[in-house]
Amino acid sequence: MPGGNHETELEAAERRIRNIPKCGAAKLARMEQSFRDLLEAIGENPEREGLLRTPTRAAKAFEFLTQGYRQDLDEIVNGAIFSSDASEIILVKDIELYSMCEHHLIPFIGRAHVAYIPNGKVIGLSKVARIVDVFARRLQIQEQLTVQIADALMSCLKPVGVAVVVEAKHLCMMMRGVEKQNSLMKTSCLLGCFKDDARTRSEFLSLLKE
Ligand SMILES: [Zn+2]
């Protein structure tokens, strides 16, 4: 497309990078220093070749993994809420989820399933995944993450009900060899009609199984 204003791959990548809410240079430098200290504390030599840039890379990784702290929910959903007279369950299943356990700073990974019944308003599907990320990219415990996703949808859409199920494997359990190598933790948060109405709840559960 010569002369068109089509975004190139590079431009798209840079735009995505720019959209990561930054910590700022001072905080990044503090994180780098912390990672250098950590390397020394475990008996490593931060000056050896393989580790020279590790504090910088680890600080940037942490900046990315905690970007949810610096994101604004309203900004994310802005422009993606539409009027609708739909009144059935809308379910977004199998949203990939990567978060970090606040007790060990070790990842937990899994999937989120998010459902709601609209009350005049629906939200773009991709935004549901963005909402999951806003809360997953923080230090978390799974129970709280599940509730926060549900609360966020409740507050953005004022739907008739919201249901969120998160299933995740916690590397802090698996890697540290606490017997439960393959355990999958499941948490749920049901609000509105999903909580109050047994039929809606069982319809949701059977949709999940499909
Ligand atoms: Zn943990």
mmCIF file of N, CA, C and O in Angstrom, residues 100-178:
data_model
loop_
_atom_site.group_PDB
_atom_site.id
_atom_site.type_symbol
_atom_site.label_atom_id
_atom_site.label_comp_id
_atom_site.label_asym_id
_atom_site.label_seq_id
_atom_site.Cartn_x
_atom_site.Cartn_y
_atom_site.Cartn_z
ATOM 1 N N MET A 100 0.819 -13.284 39.156
ATOM 2 C CA MET A 100 1.921 -13.581 40.045
ATOM 3 C C MET A 100 1.434 -13.619 41.486
ATOM 4 O O MET A 100 0.783 -12.691 41.947
ATOM 5 N N CYS A 101 1.764 -14.716 42.153
ATOM 6 C CA CYS A 101 1.321 -14.920 43.523
ATOM 7 C C CYS A 101 2.006 -13.909 44.450
ATOM 8 O O CYS A 101 3.220 -13.734 44.410
ATOM 9 N N GLU A 102 1.196 -13.227 45.242
ATOM 10 C CA GLU A 102 1.766 -12.171 46.084
ATOM 11 C C GLU A 102 2.525 -12.730 47.284
ATOM 12 O O GLU A 102 3.226 -12.001 47.976
ATOM 13 N N HIS A 103 2.390 -14.011 47.533
ATOM 14 C CA HIS A 103 3.105 -14.593 48.676
ATOM 15 C C HIS A 103 4.529 -14.990 48.317
ATOM 16 O O HIS A 103 5.402 -14.989 49.175
ATOM 17 N N HIS A 104 4.753 -15.387 47.072
ATOM 18 C CA HIS A 104 6.072 -15.901 46.696
ATOM 19 C C HIS A 104 6.684 -15.179 45.506
ATOM 20 O O HIS A 104 7.810 -15.483 45.122
ATOM 21 N N LEU A 105 5.944 -14.291 44.877
ATOM 22 C CA LEU A 105 6.382 -13.625 43.639
ATOM 23 C C LEU A 105 6.726 -14.652 42.560
ATOM 24 O O LEU A 105 7.731 -14.527 41.849
ATOM 25 N N ILE A 106 5.918 -15.672 42.486
ATOM 26 C CA ILE A 106 6.094 -16.724 41.486
ATOM 27 C C ILE A 106 4.775 -16.822 40.721
ATOM 28 O O ILE A 106 3.708 -16.604 41.300
ATOM 29 N N PRO A 107 4.848 -17.106 39.414
ATOM 30 C CA PRO A 107 3.624 -17.033 38.603
ATOM 31 C C PRO A 107 2.556 -18.058 38.956
ATOM 32 O O PRO A 107 2.869 -19.148 39.442
ATOM 33 N N PHE A 108 1.325 -17.669 38.715
ATOM 34 C CA PHE A 108 0.279 -18.682 38.545
ATOM 35 C C PHE A 108 -0.377 -18.425 37.200
ATOM 36 O O PHE A 108 -0.543 -17.279 36.789
ATOM 37 N N ILE A 109 -0.674 -19.516 36.505
ATOM 38 C CA ILE A 109 -1.156 -19.389 35.135
ATOM 39 C C ILE A 109 -2.381 -20.263 34.929
ATOM 40 O O ILE A 109 -2.511 -21.319 35.550
ATOM 41 N N GLY A 110 -3.276 -19.788 34.102
ATOM 42 C CA GLY A 110 -4.490 -20.564 33.895
ATOM 43 C C GLY A 110 -5.439 -19.869 32.950
ATOM 44 O O GLY A 110 -5.014 -19.193 32.001
ATOM 45 N N ARG A 111 -6.717 -20.029 33.236
ATOM 46 C CA ARG A 111 -7.738 -19.472 32.363
ATOM 47 C C ARG A 111 -8.847 -18.837 33.193
ATOM 48 O O ARG A 111 -9.136 -19.279 34.301
ATOM 49 N N ALA A 112 -9.445 -17.822 32.608
ATOM 50 C CA ALA A 112 -10.601 -17.202 33.230
ATOM 51 C C ALA A 112 -11.802 -17.379 32.307
ATOM 52 O O ALA A 112 -11.667 -17.346 31.076
ATOM 53 N N HIS A 113 -12.960 -17.596 32.914
ATOM 54 C CA HIS A 113 -14.213 -17.663 32.166
ATOM 55 C C HIS A 113 -15.112 -16.577 32.752
ATOM 56 O O HIS A 113 -15.338 -16.540 33.963
ATOM 57 N N VAL A 114 -15.573 -15.716 31.884
ATOM 58 C CA VAL A 114 -16.318 -14.550 32.359
ATOM 59 C C VAL A 114 -17.687 -14.512 31.683
ATOM 60 O O VAL A 114 -17.770 -14.564 30.452
ATOM 61 N N ALA A 115 -18.730 -14.443 32.483
ATOM 62 C CA ALA A 115 -20.087 -14.398 31.921
ATOM 63 C C ALA A 115 -20.873 -13.259 32.551
ATOM 64 O O ALA A 115 -20.607 -12.864 33.689
ATOM 65 N N TYR A 116 -21.801 -12.717 31.773
ATOM 66 C CA TYR A 116 -22.709 -11.741 32.354
ATOM 67 C C TYR A 116 -24.029 -11.771 31.590
ATOM 68 O O TYR A 116 -24.109 -12.292 30.472
ATOM 69 N N ILE A 117 -25.046 -11.240 32.231
ATOM 70 C CA ILE A 117 -26.333 -11.047 31.560
ATOM 71 C C ILE A 117 -26.561 -9.549 31.478
ATOM 72 O O ILE A 117 -26.610 -8.857 32.504
ATOM 73 N N PRO A 118 -26.631 -9.022 30.249
ATOM 74 C CA PRO A 118 -26.676 -7.572 30.071
ATOM 75 C C PRO A 118 -27.958 -6.954 30.630
ATOM 76 O O PRO A 118 -28.984 -7.615 30.746
ATOM 77 N N ASN A 119 -27.819 -5.712 30.936
ATOM 78 C CA ASN A 119 -28.977 -4.932 31.372
ATOM 79 C C ASN A 119 -29.003 -3.658 30.530
ATOM 80 O O ASN A 119 -28.917 -2.554 31.038
ATOM 81 N N GLY A 120 -29.022 -3.854 29.194
ATOM 82 C CA GLY A 120 -29.045 -2.714 28.272
ATOM 83 C C GLY A 120 -27.689 -2.374 27.683
ATOM 84 O O GLY A 120 -27.593 -1.622 26.717
ATOM 85 N N LYS A 121 -26.615 -2.936 28.256
ATOM 86 C CA LYS A 121 -25.286 -2.597 27.751
ATOM 87 C C LYS A 121 -24.420 -3.850 27.611
ATOM 88 O O LYS A 121 -24.441 -4.728 28.475
ATOM 89 N N VAL A 122 -23.667 -3.915 26.514
ATOM 90 C CA VAL A 122 -22.693 -5.000 26.345
ATOM 91 C C VAL A 122 -21.309 -4.393 26.110
ATOM 92 O O VAL A 122 -21.184 -3.209 25.769
ATOM 93 N N ILE A 123 -20.292 -5.219 26.267
ATOM 94 C CA ILE A 123 -18.921 -4.730 26.112
ATOM 95 C C ILE A 123 -18.202 -5.569 25.055
ATOM 96 O O ILE A 123 -18.482 -6.774 24.918
ATOM 97 N N GLY A 124 -17.297 -4.955 24.289
ATOM 98 C CA GLY A 124 -16.527 -5.677 23.275
ATOM 99 C C GLY A 124 -15.769 -6.839 23.908
ATOM 100 O O GLY A 124 -15.255 -6.720 25.011
ATOM 101 N N LEU A 125 -15.733 -7.954 23.179
ATOM 102 C CA LEU A 125 -15.142 -9.178 23.745
ATOM 103 C C LEU A 125 -13.688 -9.003 24.144
ATOM 104 O O LEU A 125 -13.251 -9.477 25.188
ATOM 105 N N SER A 126 -12.929 -8.313 23.290
ATOM 106 C CA SER A 126 -11.499 -8.166 23.585
ATOM 107 C C SER A 126 -11.292 -7.379 24.877
ATOM 108 O O SER A 126 -10.290 -7.547 25.570
ATOM 109 N N LYS A 127 -12.267 -6.509 25.195
ATOM 110 C CA LYS A 127 -12.128 -5.710 26.419
ATOM 111 C C LYS A 127 -12.278 -6.567 27.665
ATOM 112 O O LYS A 127 -11.736 -6.244 28.715
ATOM 113 N N VAL A 128 -13.043 -7.645 27.549
ATOM 114 C CA VAL A 128 -13.172 -8.536 28.701
ATOM 115 C C VAL A 128 -11.794 -9.129 29.032
ATOM 116 O O VAL A 128 -11.378 -9.183 30.190
ATOM 117 N N ALA A 129 -11.069 -9.514 27.973
ATOM 118 C CA ALA A 129 -9.715 -10.044 28.188
ATOM 119 C C ALA A 129 -8.796 -8.962 28.755
ATOM 120 O O ALA A 129 -7.946 -9.236 29.614
ATOM 121 N N ARG A 130 -8.971 -7.724 28.292
ATOM 122 C CA ARG A 130 -8.144 -6.626 28.832
ATOM 123 C C ARG A 130 -8.424 -6.405 30.322
ATOM 124 O O ARG A 130 -7.516 -6.129 31.104
ATOM 125 N N ILE A 131 -9.706 -6.522 30.693
ATOM 126 C CA ILE A 131 -10.058 -6.349 32.109
ATOM 127 C C ILE A 131 -9.375 -7.430 32.946
ATOM 128 O O ILE A 131 -8.834 -7.167 34.021
ATOM 129 N N VAL A 132 -9.373 -8.664 32.427
ATOM 130 C CA VAL A 132 -8.683 -9.747 33.136
ATOM 131 C C VAL A 132 -7.214 -9.382 33.334
ATOM 132 O O VAL A 132 -6.660 -9.515 34.427
ATOM 133 N N ASP A 133 -6.579 -8.868 32.267
ATOM 134 C CA ASP A 133 -5.155 -8.508 32.353
ATOM 135 C C ASP A 133 -4.881 -7.385 33.353
ATOM 136 O O ASP A 133 -3.864 -7.395 34.041
ATOM 137 N N VAL A 134 -5.772 -6.405 33.404
ATOM 138 C CA VAL A 134 -5.554 -5.277 34.330
ATOM 139 C C VAL A 134 -5.349 -5.782 35.756
ATOM 140 O O VAL A 134 -4.501 -5.288 36.490
ATOM 141 N N PHE A 135 -6.117 -6.815 36.121
ATOM 142 C CA PHE A 135 -6.013 -7.302 37.493
ATOM 143 C C PHE A 135 -5.013 -8.450 37.627
ATOM 144 O O PHE A 135 -4.456 -8.668 38.704
ATOM 145 N N ALA A 136 -4.768 -9.179 36.517
ATOM 146 C CA ALA A 136 -3.801 -10.277 36.571
ATOM 147 C C ALA A 136 -2.377 -9.731 36.620
ATOM 148 O O ALA A 136 -1.492 -10.338 37.221
ATOM 149 N N ARG A 137 -2.154 -8.582 35.997
ATOM 150 C CA ARG A 137 -0.794 -8.047 35.960
ATOM 151 C C ARG A 137 -0.516 -7.175 37.187
ATOM 152 O O ARG A 137 -0.210 -5.978 37.102
ATOM 153 N N ARG A 138 -0.690 -7.810 38.298
ATOM 154 C CA ARG A 138 -0.374 -7.241 39.609
ATOM 155 C C ARG A 138 0.047 -8.416 40.473
ATOM 156 O O ARG A 138 -0.048 -9.566 40.055
ATOM 157 N N LEU A 139 0.487 -8.149 41.686
ATOM 158 C CA LEU A 139 0.682 -9.249 42.629
ATOM 159 C C LEU A 139 -0.708 -9.631 43.126
ATOM 160 O O LEU A 139 -1.492 -8.766 43.509
ATOM 161 N N GLN A 140 -0.977 -10.930 43.102
ATOM 162 C CA GLN A 140 -2.354 -11.342 43.348
ATOM 163 C C GLN A 140 -2.458 -12.582 44.203
ATOM 164 O O GLN A 140 -1.499 -13.350 44.337
ATOM 165 N N ILE A 141 -3.630 -12.774 44.773
ATOM 166 C CA ILE A 141 -4.052 -14.111 45.152
ATOM 167 C C ILE A 141 -5.271 -14.406 44.281
ATOM 168 O O ILE A 141 -6.014 -13.488 43.899
ATOM 169 N N GLN A 142 -5.438 -15.662 43.954
ATOM 170 C CA GLN A 142 -6.424 -16.013 42.933
ATOM 171 C C GLN A 142 -7.853 -15.633 43.334
ATOM 172 O O GLN A 142 -8.642 -15.191 42.501
ATOM 173 N N GLU A 143 -8.171 -15.794 44.615
ATOM 174 C CA GLU A 143 -9.525 -15.475 45.071
ATOM 175 C C GLU A 143 -9.848 -14.004 44.823
ATOM 176 O O GLU A 143 -10.924 -13.649 44.347
ATOM 177 N N GLN A 144 -8.871 -13.153 45.161
ATOM 178 C CA GLN A 144 -9.081 -11.718 45.010
ATOM 179 C C GLN A 144 -9.155 -11.316 43.534
ATOM 180 O O GLN A 144 -9.990 -10.500 43.132
ATOM 181 N N LEU A 145 -8.297 -11.914 42.718
ATOM 182 C CA LEU A 145 -8.321 -11.652 41.280
ATOM 183 C C LEU A 145 -9.705 -11.947 40.704
ATOM 184 O O LEU A 145 -10.268 -11.158 39.937
ATOM 185 N N THR A 146 -10.269 -13.073 41.115
ATOM 186 C CA THR A 146 -11.582 -13.501 40.616
ATOM 187 C C THR A 146 -12.658 -12.470 40.972
ATOM 188 O O THR A 146 -13.470 -12.073 40.130
ATOM 189 N N VAL A 147 -12.623 -12.011 42.215
ATOM 190 C CA VAL A 147 -13.612 -11.028 42.667
ATOM 191 C C VAL A 147 -13.427 -9.692 41.950
ATOM 192 O O VAL A 147 -14.391 -9.041 41.543
ATOM 193 N N GLN A 148 -12.170 -9.289 41.769
ATOM 194 C CA GLN A 148 -11.918 -7.992 41.121
ATOM 195 C C GLN A 148 -12.408 -7.971 39.678
ATOM 196 O O GLN A 148 -12.929 -6.962 39.205
ATOM 197 N N ILE A 149 -12.230 -9.080 38.963
ATOM 198 C CA ILE A 149 -12.722 -9.142 37.578
ATOM 199 C C ILE A 149 -14.248 -8.998 37.571
ATOM 200 O O ILE A 149 -14.815 -8.228 36.780
ATOM 201 N N ALA A 150 -14.898 -9.707 38.486
ATOM 202 C CA ALA A 150 -16.355 -9.635 38.561
ATOM 203 C C ALA A 150 -16.819 -8.224 38.945
ATOM 204 O O ALA A 150 -17.737 -7.667 38.331
ATOM 205 N N ASP A 151 -16.162 -7.636 39.934
ATOM 206 C CA ASP A 151 -16.530 -6.283 40.368
ATOM 207 C C ASP A 151 -16.348 -5.267 39.249
ATOM 208 O O ASP A 151 -17.152 -4.346 39.083
ATOM 209 N N ALA A 152 -15.280 -5.429 38.473
ATOM 210 C CA ALA A 152 -15.006 -4.481 37.391
ATOM 211 C C ALA A 152 -16.134 -4.524 36.358
ATOM 212 O O ALA A 152 -16.624 -3.483 35.898
ATOM 213 N N LEU A 153 -16.565 -5.731 35.992
ATOM 214 C CA LEU A 153 -17.656 -5.836 35.019
ATOM 215 C C LEU A 153 -18.954 -5.283 35.587
ATOM 216 O O LEU A 153 -19.734 -4.636 34.897
ATOM 217 N N MET A 154 -19.159 -5.558 36.862
ATOM 218 C CA MET A 154 -20.352 -5.059 37.540
ATOM 219 C C MET A 154 -20.380 -3.537 37.452
ATOM 220 O O MET A 154 -21.398 -2.938 37.119
ATOM 221 N N SER A 155 -19.237 -2.921 37.736
ATOM 222 C CA SER A 155 -19.229 -1.462 37.793
ATOM 223 C C SER A 155 -19.272 -0.842 36.400
ATOM 224 O O SER A 155 -19.856 0.215 36.208
ATOM 225 N N CYS A 156 -18.688 -1.487 35.396
ATOM 226 C CA CYS A 156 -18.692 -0.913 34.034
ATOM 227 C C CYS A 156 -20.042 -1.077 33.346
ATOM 228 O O CYS A 156 -20.453 -0.214 32.579
ATOM 229 N N LEU A 157 -20.705 -2.210 33.571
ATOM 230 C CA LEU A 157 -21.882 -2.548 32.763
ATOM 231 C C LEU A 157 -23.195 -2.518 33.535
ATOM 232 O O LEU A 157 -24.259 -2.511 32.923
ATOM 233 N N LYS A 158 -23.122 -2.538 34.861
ATOM 234 C CA LYS A 158 -24.331 -2.665 35.680
ATOM 235 C C LYS A 158 -25.252 -3.749 35.126
ATOM 236 O O LYS A 158 -26.447 -3.518 34.888
ATOM 237 N N PRO A 159 -24.713 -4.940 34.922
ATOM 238 C CA PRO A 159 -25.520 -6.001 34.318
ATOM 239 C C PRO A 159 -26.476 -6.623 35.328
ATOM 240 O O PRO A 159 -26.433 -6.285 36.515
ATOM 241 N N VAL A 160 -27.308 -7.548 34.844
ATOM 242 C CA VAL A 160 -28.222 -8.254 35.746
ATOM 243 C C VAL A 160 -27.435 -9.198 36.655
ATOM 244 O O VAL A 160 -27.818 -9.458 37.786
ATOM 245 N N GLY A 161 -26.324 -9.700 36.121
ATOM 246 C CA GLY A 161 -25.472 -10.569 36.928
ATOM 247 C C GLY A 161 -24.135 -10.803 36.259
ATOM 248 O O GLY A 161 -23.988 -10.581 35.050
ATOM 249 N N VAL A 162 -23.168 -11.204 37.060
ATOM 250 C CA VAL A 162 -21.823 -11.514 36.553
ATOM 251 C C VAL A 162 -21.364 -12.817 37.189
ATOM 252 O O VAL A 162 -21.611 -13.057 38.373
ATOM 253 N N ALA A 163 -20.692 -13.638 36.398
ATOM 254 C CA ALA A 163 -20.075 -14.850 36.945
ATOM 255 C C ALA A 163 -18.661 -14.959 36.411
ATOM 256 O O ALA A 163 -18.425 -14.802 35.214
ATOM 257 N N VAL A 164 -17.724 -15.174 37.308
ATOM 258 C CA VAL A 164 -16.327 -15.341 36.902
ATOM 259 C C VAL A 164 -15.793 -16.619 37.550
ATOM 260 O O VAL A 164 -15.959 -16.828 38.743
ATOM 261 N N VAL A 165 -15.188 -17.456 36.714
ATOM 262 C CA VAL A 165 -14.503 -18.641 37.221
ATOM 263 C C VAL A 165 -13.061 -18.563 36.757
ATOM 264 O O VAL A 165 -12.788 -18.267 35.586
ATOM 265 N N VAL A 166 -12.135 -18.763 37.691
ATOM 266 C CA VAL A 166 -10.714 -18.787 37.332
ATOM 267 C C VAL A 166 -10.161 -20.145 37.725
ATOM 268 O O VAL A 166 -10.412 -20.636 38.838
ATOM 269 N N GLU A 167 -9.454 -20.774 36.798
ATOM 270 C CA GLU A 167 -8.747 -22.013 37.146
ATOM 271 C C GLU A 167 -7.281 -21.824 36.812
ATOM 272 O O GLU A 167 -6.936 -21.365 35.728
ATOM 273 N N ALA A 168 -6.424 -22.129 37.784
ATOM 274 C CA ALA A 168 -5.009 -21.829 37.585
ATOM 275 C C ALA A 168 -4.112 -22.815 38.311
ATOM 276 O O ALA A 168 -4.490 -23.410 39.318
ATOM 277 N N LYS A 169 -2.927 -22.968 37.750
ATOM 278 C CA LYS A 169 -1.878 -23.749 38.402
ATOM 279 C C LYS A 169 -0.874 -22.785 39.016
ATOM 280 O O LYS A 169 -0.462 -21.814 38.362
ATOM 281 N N HIS A 170 -0.513 -23.061 40.233
ATOM 282 C CA HIS A 170 0.373 -22.157 40.958
ATOM 283 C C HIS A 170 1.786 -22.731 40.976
ATOM 284 O O HIS A 170 2.038 -23.749 41.614
ATOM 285 N N LEU A 171 2.669 -22.058 40.268
ATOM 286 C CA LEU A 171 4.043 -22.564 40.198
ATOM 287 C C LEU A 171 4.712 -22.549 41.565
ATOM 288 O O LEU A 171 5.619 -23.322 41.817
ATOM 289 N N CYS A 172 4.256 -21.683 42.468
ATOM 290 C CA CYS A 172 4.862 -21.668 43.800
ATOM 291 C C CYS A 172 4.593 -22.983 44.524
ATOM 292 O O CYS A 172 5.391 -23.419 45.356
ATOM 293 N N MET A 173 3.486 -23.631 44.182
ATOM 294 C CA MET A 173 3.233 -24.954 44.761
ATOM 295 C C MET A 173 3.973 -26.024 43.979
ATOM 296 O O MET A 173 4.581 -26.924 44.547
ATOM 297 N N MET A 174 3.922 -25.921 42.650
ATOM 298 C CA MET A 174 4.470 -26.988 41.813
ATOM 299 C C MET A 174 5.995 -27.039 41.889
ATOM 300 O O MET A 174 6.590 -28.096 42.041
ATOM 301 N N MET A 175 6.629 -25.863 41.809
ATOM 302 C CA MET A 175 8.094 -25.832 41.759
ATOM 303 C C MET A 175 8.726 -26.136 43.109
ATOM 304 O O MET A 175 9.843 -26.603 43.184
ATOM 305 N N ARG A 176 8.014 -25.824 44.173
ATOM 306 C CA ARG A 176 8.593 -26.054 45.480
ATOM 307 C C ARG A 176 8.243 -27.441 45.999
ATOM 308 O O ARG A 176 8.542 -27.776 47.125
ATOM 309 N N GLY A 177 7.593 -28.229 45.147
ATOM 310 C CA GLY A 177 7.391 -29.628 45.449
ATOM 311 C C GLY A 177 6.532 -29.909 46.659
ATOM 312 O O GLY A 177 6.831 -30.736 47.482
ATOM 313 N N VAL A 178 5.439 -29.155 46.791
ATOM 314 C CA VAL A 178 4.522 -29.408 47.886
ATOM 315 C C VAL A 178 3.476 -30.406 47.408
ATOM 316 O O VAL A 178 2.379 -30.043 47.101
#
